[in-house]
Coordinates of C-alpha atoms in Angstrom, one line a residue:
M13 CA 104.2 94.8 70.7
S14 CA 100.5 95.4 70.8
R15 CA 99.2 98.7 69.8
G16 CA 98.8 101.1 72.8
S17 CA 101.0 99.0 75.1
F18 CA 103.3 102.0 75.8
A19 CA 102.7 105.7 75.2
T20 CA 106.4 106.2 74.8
I21 CA 109.0 103.8 73.3
C22 CA 112.2 103.4 75.4
S23 CA 115.3 103.1 73.3
E24 CA 119.0 104.0 73.3
Q25 CA 118.0 107.3 71.7
Q26 CA 115.3 108.0 74.3
P27 CA 116.7 108.8 77.8
L28 CA 115.2 106.5 80.4
A29 CA 114.0 109.3 82.6
A30 CA 112.1 110.8 79.7
C31 CA 110.5 107.6 78.6
S32 CA 109.3 106.6 82.0
S33 CA 108.3 109.8 83.7
S34 CA 105.1 110.2 81.7
Q35 CA 103.5 107.1 83.0
K36 CA 103.2 105.3 86.4
P37 CA 102.2 101.8 87.1
G38 CA 98.7 101.4 88.5
G39 CA 97.9 100.1 92.0
L40 CA 98.6 96.4 92.7
R41 CA 95.9 93.8 93.1
G42 CA 96.1 90.4 94.5
Q43 CA 94.0 87.4 95.4
A44 CA 94.0 85.2 98.5
R45 CA 91.8 82.3 99.6
M46 CA 91.4 80.3 102.9
T47 CA 90.4 76.7 103.0
I48 CA 88.2 75.7 106.0
Q49 CA 87.5 72.1 106.9
T50 CA 85.6 72.3 110.2
R51 CA 82.4 73.9 111.2
Q52 CA 83.9 75.2 114.4
A53 CA 86.3 77.3 112.3
Q54 CA 83.6 78.4 110.0
R55 CA 81.6 79.8 112.9
L56 CA 84.6 82.0 113.8
V57 CA 84.4 83.6 110.4
H58 CA 80.9 84.8 110.7
G59 CA 80.6 85.3 114.5
R60 CA 77.2 86.1 115.9
S61 CA 75.4 89.4 115.8
R62 CA 72.7 90.6 118.2
R63 CA 70.3 90.9 115.3
Q64 CA 70.6 87.2 114.7
E65 CA 70.2 86.2 118.3
P66 CA 69.0 89.2 120.4
H67 CA 69.1 87.4 123.7
K68 CA 72.8 86.3 123.3
A69 CA 76.0 88.3 123.5
E70 CA 77.6 89.4 120.3
I71 CA 80.5 87.3 119.1
I72 CA 82.9 89.2 116.8
G73 CA 83.8 87.1 113.7
L74 CA 86.5 87.6 111.1
T75 CA 84.3 89.7 108.9
R76 CA 83.4 92.2 111.7
F77 CA 86.9 92.1 113.0
A78 CA 88.4 93.0 109.6
T79 CA 85.9 95.9 109.3
L80 CA 86.8 97.3 112.7
M81 CA 90.5 97.0 112.0
R82 CA 90.2 98.8 108.7
G83 CA 88.8 101.8 110.5
I84 CA 91.5 101.6 113.2
W85 CA 94.2 101.2 110.5
N86 CA 93.0 104.3 108.7
A87 CA 92.7 106.3 111.9
A88 CA 96.3 105.4 112.9
S89 CA 97.5 106.8 109.6
R90 CA 95.7 110.0 110.6
D91 CA 97.8 110.3 113.8
D92 CA 95.2 108.9 116.1
P93 CA 97.0 107.7 119.2
W94 CA 94.2 105.4 120.4
A95 CA 94.1 103.7 117.0
D96 CA 97.9 103.2 117.3
W97 CA 97.4 101.8 120.8
L98 CA 94.7 99.3 119.6
L99 CA 97.0 98.2 116.7
L100 CA 99.7 97.5 119.2
Q101 CA 97.4 95.6 121.5
T102 CA 96.0 93.6 118.6
H103 CA 99.3 92.8 117.1
E104 CA 100.7 91.6 120.4
A105 CA 97.6 89.5 121.0
V106 CA 97.8 87.9 117.5
Q107 CA 101.4 86.9 118.1
E108 CA 100.7 85.6 121.6
N109 CA 97.6 83.7 120.7
R110 CA 99.1 82.1 117.6
Q111 CA 101.8 80.7 119.9
G112 CA 99.0 79.5 122.2
L113 CA 97.3 77.7 119.3
E114 CA 100.6 76.2 118.3
A115 CA 101.2 74.8 121.8
L116 CA 97.7 73.3 121.9
R117 CA 98.2 71.8 118.4
E118 CA 101.5 70.2 119.6
Q119 CA 99.7 68.6 122.5
M120 CA 97.2 67.0 120.2
D121 CA 99.9 65.9 117.7
Q122 CA 101.7 64.1 120.6
A123 CA 98.4 62.4 121.6
L124 CA 97.8 61.3 118.0
Q125 CA 101.3 59.8 117.8
S126 CA 101.2 58.2 121.2
M127 CA 99.8 54.8 120.1
P128 CA 102.6 52.4 119.2
A129 CA 102.3 50.7 115.8
V130 CA 99.2 52.7 115.0
E131 CA 99.5 55.5 112.5
I132 CA 96.6 58.0 112.7
E133 CA 96.1 60.5 109.8
L134 CA 94.4 63.8 110.4
A135 CA 90.8 63.8 109.4
E136 CA 89.9 65.8 106.3
S137 CA 86.6 67.3 105.3
L138 CA 84.8 65.6 102.4
R139 CA 83.6 69.1 101.3
P140 CA 86.1 71.8 102.5
I141 CA 85.0 75.3 101.7
Q142 CA 87.2 78.0 100.2
L143 CA 86.7 81.6 101.3
P144 CA 88.1 84.5 99.2
L145 CA 90.0 87.0 101.3
S146 CA 90.0 90.6 100.4
F147 CA 90.9 93.0 103.2
T148 CA 92.2 96.6 103.1
S149 CA 94.4 96.3 106.2
P150 CA 96.9 93.6 107.1
Y151 CA 95.0 92.8 110.3
G152 CA 92.2 91.2 108.4
Y153 CA 94.6 88.7 107.0
M154 CA 96.2 88.2 110.5
G155 CA 92.7 87.2 111.7
A156 CA 92.4 84.8 108.9
Y157 CA 95.7 83.2 109.9
L158 CA 94.4 82.7 113.4
I159 CA 91.3 80.9 112.1
A160 CA 93.4 78.7 109.7
E161 CA 95.5 77.6 112.6
F162 CA 92.5 77.0 114.8
D163 CA 91.0 74.9 111.9
Q164 CA 94.1 72.7 111.9
Y165 CA 93.9 72.3 115.7
A166 CA 90.1 71.5 115.5
R167 CA 90.8 68.8 113.0
A168 CA 93.3 67.2 115.4
V169 CA 90.9 67.4 118.3
L170 CA 88.0 65.9 116.3
T171 CA 90.3 63.2 115.0
A172 CA 91.4 62.3 118.5
R173 CA 87.8 62.1 119.6
H174 CA 86.9 59.9 116.6
V175 CA 89.6 57.3 117.4
G176 CA 88.8 57.3 121.1
L177 CA 91.8 59.3 122.5
L178 CA 89.4 62.0 123.8
N179 CA 85.9 61.8 125.2
R180 CA 83.3 64.2 124.0
D181 CA 83.5 66.5 127.1
D182 CA 87.3 66.8 126.9
S183 CA 87.2 67.5 123.2
E184 CA 84.6 70.2 123.6
R185 CA 86.7 71.8 126.3
R186 CA 89.7 71.8 124.1
L187 CA 87.8 73.2 121.2
Y188 CA 86.5 76.0 123.4
E189 CA 90.0 76.7 124.7
G190 CA 91.3 77.1 121.1
G191 CA 88.3 79.2 120.0
R192 CA 88.8 81.5 123.0
L193 CA 92.2 82.4 121.7
V194 CA 90.8 83.5 118.4
R195 CA 87.8 85.3 119.9
G196 CA 90.1 87.0 122.4
V197 CA 91.8 88.8 119.5
F198 CA 88.7 89.5 117.6
H199 CA 87.1 91.3 120.6
I200 CA 89.9 93.8 121.2
P201 CA 88.5 96.4 118.8
Q202 CA 84.9 95.9 119.8
G203 CA 83.2 99.3 120.4
W204 CA 85.7 101.3 118.4
R205 CA 84.4 104.6 117.0
Y206 CA 86.4 107.1 115.1
R207 CA 86.5 110.5 116.9
A208 CA 88.9 112.4 114.5
V209 CA 91.4 112.9 117.3
K210 CA 95.1 113.4 116.9
R211 CA 98.1 113.4 119.1
P212 CA 98.1 117.2 119.6
D213 CA 94.6 117.0 120.9
L214 CA 96.0 115.4 124.1
E215 CA 98.1 118.4 125.0
Q216 CA 95.1 120.3 126.3
P217 CA 92.5 117.6 125.8
T218 CA 89.8 118.6 123.4
P219 CA 86.2 117.4 124.0
A220 CA 86.7 114.5 121.6
A221 CA 90.0 113.5 123.2
Q222 CA 88.5 113.8 126.7
Q223 CA 85.7 111.5 125.5
M224 CA 88.2 108.9 124.3
I225 CA 90.1 109.1 127.6
E226 CA 86.8 108.3 129.4
E227 CA 86.0 105.4 127.1
W228 CA 89.4 103.9 126.5
G229 CA 91.8 105.4 129.0
E230 CA 94.8 107.5 128.3
P231 CA 97.4 105.8 126.0
P232 CA 100.8 105.1 127.3
R233 CA 103.3 108.0 127.0
A234 CA 105.4 106.2 124.4
I235 CA 102.3 105.8 122.2
I236 CA 101.4 109.5 122.6
E237 CA 105.0 110.4 121.7
G238 CA 104.9 108.1 118.7
T239 CA 108.0 106.2 119.8
L240 CA 106.1 102.9 120.3
R241 CA 104.0 101.5 117.5
A242 CA 103.0 98.1 116.4
E243 CA 105.4 96.3 114.1
V244 CA 102.7 96.3 111.5
A245 CA 101.3 99.9 111.3
P246 CA 100.6 102.4 108.6
A247 CA 102.7 105.5 107.9
I248 CA 101.3 108.5 109.6
Q249 CA 100.2 110.8 106.8
A250 CA 98.7 114.3 106.7
D251 CA 97.4 113.5 103.2
Q252 CA 95.3 110.4 103.0
A253 CA 95.8 109.8 99.3
A254 CA 97.0 106.2 98.9
A255 CA 100.5 105.6 97.6
D256 CA 100.4 104.6 93.9
N257 CA 101.8 101.1 94.7
D258 CA 99.7 100.3 97.7
V259 CA 98.2 96.8 97.6
T260 CA 94.4 97.0 97.9

């Protein structure tokens, strides 16, 4: 055993409670990476800001989406009903649009397998890129899953175009249709601003709660009562100190 590995040695003579209570394991850390093979998927990571192209509408990419969802996740843990509502809408949209991408991908798989006696392999990038993923809310990773599935779909579309199963216009339409499913999720939190409101603020609406009602509408009663929440949602805590074993 290396020197300093344990402050207390656990043995038959040392009660387990005594030898473990003086120390606690530190927070967990993990690593994740996403491989991207198409430029179409890469554009969904970065999006488009007004600063880059002032005369075009902003497109929320993965990085901006993850930042917005981090704030919403934290607000939901502070008993903000609008944040809980947005988490629910986002979670439902992720599930629905992933199914949509899967259906589109199945259509392309059938097209690629439709030629008798011809086996067509999915095109692969000569230089795929790997992006490290490090998000503080699960929704950042959910956004990455959407892009990864779109990337697979885009490879199938571009393969079909290359072998003559799709013309250029049809392939561009299909790529736009798939990208729209990803962007539809990423744009849900657009415009979010934390107002420090809590569920009790809706009983006799405070000025901040009234402003949220005007901007976002009043949440459904089940959201306000806390009986309806997203399947993936933080615990509502009065104290925002992170749990010792939280993954960050």
